[in-house]
mmCIF file of C-alpha atoms in Angstrom:
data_model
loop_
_atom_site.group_PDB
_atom_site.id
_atom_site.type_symbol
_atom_site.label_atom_id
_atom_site.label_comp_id
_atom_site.label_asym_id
_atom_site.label_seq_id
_atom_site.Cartn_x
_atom_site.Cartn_y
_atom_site.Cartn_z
ATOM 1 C CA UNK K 847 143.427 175.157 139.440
ATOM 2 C CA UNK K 848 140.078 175.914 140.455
ATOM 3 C CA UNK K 849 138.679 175.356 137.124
ATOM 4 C CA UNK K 850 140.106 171.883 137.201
ATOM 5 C CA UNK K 851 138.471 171.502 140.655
ATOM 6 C CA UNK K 852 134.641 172.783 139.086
ATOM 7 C CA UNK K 853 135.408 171.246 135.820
ATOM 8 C CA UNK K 854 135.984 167.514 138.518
ATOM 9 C CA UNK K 855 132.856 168.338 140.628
ATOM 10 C CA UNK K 856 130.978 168.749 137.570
ATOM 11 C CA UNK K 857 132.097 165.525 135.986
ATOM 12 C CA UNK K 858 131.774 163.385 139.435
ATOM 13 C CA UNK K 859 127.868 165.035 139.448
ATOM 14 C CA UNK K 860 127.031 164.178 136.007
ATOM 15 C CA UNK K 861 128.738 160.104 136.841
ATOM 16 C CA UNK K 862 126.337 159.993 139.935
ATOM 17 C CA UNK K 863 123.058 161.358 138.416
ATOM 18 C CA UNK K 864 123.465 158.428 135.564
ATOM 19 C CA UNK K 865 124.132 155.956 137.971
ATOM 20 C CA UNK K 866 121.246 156.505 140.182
ATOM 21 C CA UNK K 867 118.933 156.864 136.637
ATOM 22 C CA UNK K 868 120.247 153.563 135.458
ATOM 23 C CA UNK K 869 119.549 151.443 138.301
ATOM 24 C CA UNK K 870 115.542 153.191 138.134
ATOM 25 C CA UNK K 871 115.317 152.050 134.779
ATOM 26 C CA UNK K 872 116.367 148.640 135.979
ATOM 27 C CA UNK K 873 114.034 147.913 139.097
ATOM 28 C CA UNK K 874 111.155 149.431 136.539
ATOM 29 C CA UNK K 875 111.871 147.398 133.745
ATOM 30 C CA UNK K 876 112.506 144.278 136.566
ATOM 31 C CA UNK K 877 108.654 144.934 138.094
ATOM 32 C CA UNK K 878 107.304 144.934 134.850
ATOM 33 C CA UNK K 879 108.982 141.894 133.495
ATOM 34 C CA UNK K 880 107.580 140.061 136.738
ATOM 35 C CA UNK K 881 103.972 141.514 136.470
ATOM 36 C CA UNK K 882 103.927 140.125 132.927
ATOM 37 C CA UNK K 883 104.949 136.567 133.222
ATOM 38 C CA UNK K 884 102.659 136.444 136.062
ATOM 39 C CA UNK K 885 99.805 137.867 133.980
ATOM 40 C CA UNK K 886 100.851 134.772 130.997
ATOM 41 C CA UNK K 887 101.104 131.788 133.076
ATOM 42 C CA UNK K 888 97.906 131.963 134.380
ATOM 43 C CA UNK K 889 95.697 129.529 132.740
ATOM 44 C CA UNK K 890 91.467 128.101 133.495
ATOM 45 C CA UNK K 891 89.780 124.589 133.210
ATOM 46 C CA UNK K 892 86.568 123.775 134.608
ATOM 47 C CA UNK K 893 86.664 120.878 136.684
ATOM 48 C CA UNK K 894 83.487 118.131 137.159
ATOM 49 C CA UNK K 895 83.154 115.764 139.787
ATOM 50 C CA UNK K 896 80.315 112.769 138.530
ATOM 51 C CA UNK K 897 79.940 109.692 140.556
ATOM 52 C CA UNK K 898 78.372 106.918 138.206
ATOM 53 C CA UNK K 899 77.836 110.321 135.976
ATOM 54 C CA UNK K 900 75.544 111.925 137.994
ATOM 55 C CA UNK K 901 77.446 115.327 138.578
ATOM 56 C CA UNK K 902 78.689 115.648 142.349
ATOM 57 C CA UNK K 903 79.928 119.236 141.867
ATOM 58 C CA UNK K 904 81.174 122.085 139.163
ATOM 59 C CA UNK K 905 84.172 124.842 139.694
ATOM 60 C CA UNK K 906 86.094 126.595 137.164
ATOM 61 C CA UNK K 907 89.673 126.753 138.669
ATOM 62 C CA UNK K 908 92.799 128.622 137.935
ATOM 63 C CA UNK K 909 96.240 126.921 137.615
ATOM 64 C CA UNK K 910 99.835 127.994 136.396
ATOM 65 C CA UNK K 911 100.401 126.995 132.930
ATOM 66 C CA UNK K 912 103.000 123.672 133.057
ATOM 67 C CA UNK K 913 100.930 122.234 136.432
ATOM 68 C CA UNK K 914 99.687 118.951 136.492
ATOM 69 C CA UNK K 915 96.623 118.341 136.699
ATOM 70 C CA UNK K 916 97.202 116.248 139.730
ATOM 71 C CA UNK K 917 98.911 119.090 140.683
ATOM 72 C CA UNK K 918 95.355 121.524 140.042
ATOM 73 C CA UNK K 919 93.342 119.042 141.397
ATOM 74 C CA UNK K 920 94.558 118.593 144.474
ATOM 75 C CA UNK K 921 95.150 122.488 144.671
ATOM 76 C CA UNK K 922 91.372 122.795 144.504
ATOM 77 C CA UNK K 923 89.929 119.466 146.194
ATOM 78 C CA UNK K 924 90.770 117.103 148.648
ATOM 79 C CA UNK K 925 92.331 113.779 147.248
ATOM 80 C CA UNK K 926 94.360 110.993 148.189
ATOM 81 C CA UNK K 927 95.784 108.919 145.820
ATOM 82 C CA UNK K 928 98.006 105.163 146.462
ATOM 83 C CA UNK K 929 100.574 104.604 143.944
ATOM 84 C CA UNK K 930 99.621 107.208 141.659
ATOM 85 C CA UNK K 931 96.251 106.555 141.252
ATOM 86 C CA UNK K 932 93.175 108.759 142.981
ATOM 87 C CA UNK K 933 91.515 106.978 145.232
ATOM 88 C CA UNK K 934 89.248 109.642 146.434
ATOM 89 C CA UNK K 935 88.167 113.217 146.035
ATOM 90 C CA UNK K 936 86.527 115.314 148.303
ATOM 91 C CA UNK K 937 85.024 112.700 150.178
ATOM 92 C CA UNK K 938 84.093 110.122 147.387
ATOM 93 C CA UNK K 939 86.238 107.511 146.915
ATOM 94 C CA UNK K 940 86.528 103.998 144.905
ATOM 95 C CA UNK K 941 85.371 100.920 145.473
ATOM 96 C CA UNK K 942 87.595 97.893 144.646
ATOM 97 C CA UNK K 943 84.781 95.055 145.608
ATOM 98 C CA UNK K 944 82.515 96.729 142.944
ATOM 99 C CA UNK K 945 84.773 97.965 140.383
ATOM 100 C CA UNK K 946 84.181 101.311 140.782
ATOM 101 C CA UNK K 947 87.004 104.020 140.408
ATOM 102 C CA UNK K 948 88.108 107.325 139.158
ATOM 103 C CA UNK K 949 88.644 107.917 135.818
ATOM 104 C CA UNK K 950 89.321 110.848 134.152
ATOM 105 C CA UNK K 951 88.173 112.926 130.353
ATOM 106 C CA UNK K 952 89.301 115.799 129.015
ATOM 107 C CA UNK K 953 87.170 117.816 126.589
ATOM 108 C CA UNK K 954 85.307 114.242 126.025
ATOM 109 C CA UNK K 955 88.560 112.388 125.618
ATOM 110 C CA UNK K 956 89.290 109.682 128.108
ATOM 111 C CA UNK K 957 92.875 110.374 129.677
ATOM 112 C CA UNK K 958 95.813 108.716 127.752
ATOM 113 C CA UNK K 959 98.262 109.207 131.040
ATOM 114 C CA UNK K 960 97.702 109.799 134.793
ATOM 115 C CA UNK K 961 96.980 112.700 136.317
ATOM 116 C CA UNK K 962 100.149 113.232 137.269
ATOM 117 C CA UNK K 963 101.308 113.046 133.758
ATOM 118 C CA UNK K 964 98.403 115.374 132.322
ATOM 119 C CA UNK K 965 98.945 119.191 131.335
ATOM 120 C CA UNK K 966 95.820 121.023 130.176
ATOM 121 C CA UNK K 967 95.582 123.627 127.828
ATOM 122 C CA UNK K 968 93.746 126.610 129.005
ATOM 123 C CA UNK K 969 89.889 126.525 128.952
ATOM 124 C CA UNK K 970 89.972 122.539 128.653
ATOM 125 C CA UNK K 971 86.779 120.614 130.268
ATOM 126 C CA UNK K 972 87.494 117.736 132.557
ATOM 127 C CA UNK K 973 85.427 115.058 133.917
ATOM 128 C CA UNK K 974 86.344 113.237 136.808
ATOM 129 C CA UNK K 975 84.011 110.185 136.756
ATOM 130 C CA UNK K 976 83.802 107.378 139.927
ATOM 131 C CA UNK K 977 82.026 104.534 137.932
ATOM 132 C CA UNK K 978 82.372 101.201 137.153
ATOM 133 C CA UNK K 979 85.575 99.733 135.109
ATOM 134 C CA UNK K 980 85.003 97.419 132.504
#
């Protein structure tokens, strides 16, 4: 009988040391699964303001790969928009009675879609220009 009892305390042990091991293993592996992704969707762009091209200001700016880049600019300047469109940023904004409003490049190419519609790749180079439309 009391080799049945040691031989059950033994066995119960053993069950509740690989329990408490398992469950280690998974908050571990569950950190390091977070710290990565986290590490990957971070992506840069550098961001110009020019008003009639003359460059207003410069900053290189960090997003999360998949934002906007309504979404990144307005993470990293002020901006009001009406309908989708910008209709200022940090201060500067369009002027209907002259023609003059934001438009956007990136690396040289003007935009095809709004802002709102635009991903960037990582290390991409955008203009925001307030000039005149033709």
């Amino acid at each position: 009988m009391k080799k049945l009892a040691t031989l059950l305390t033994v066995f119960i042990g053993l069950f509740i040391m690989t329990g408490c091991q398992s469950n280690q293993n998974d908050q571990a592996s569950s950190k390091a699964s977070t710290q990565a992704t986290s590490e990957v969707a971070k992506s840069s762009a550098l961001i110009k303001l020019t008003d009639s091209d003359k460059e207003i200001t410069s900053k290189t700016v960090t997003y999360k790969s998949g934002d906007s880049l309504l979404v990144i600019l307005k993470a990293n300047f002020e901006v009001k928009e009406r309908d989708g469109f910008i209709t200022s940023i940090d201060g500067h904004a369009q002027d209907e009675s002259q023609n003059k409003y934001w438009t956007f490049t990136i690396n040289g190419k003007m935009g095809e879609k709004g802002a709102g519609e635009t991903t960037l790749d990582n290390d991409d180079q955008v203009v925001f220009n307030l000039g005149v439309f033709k």
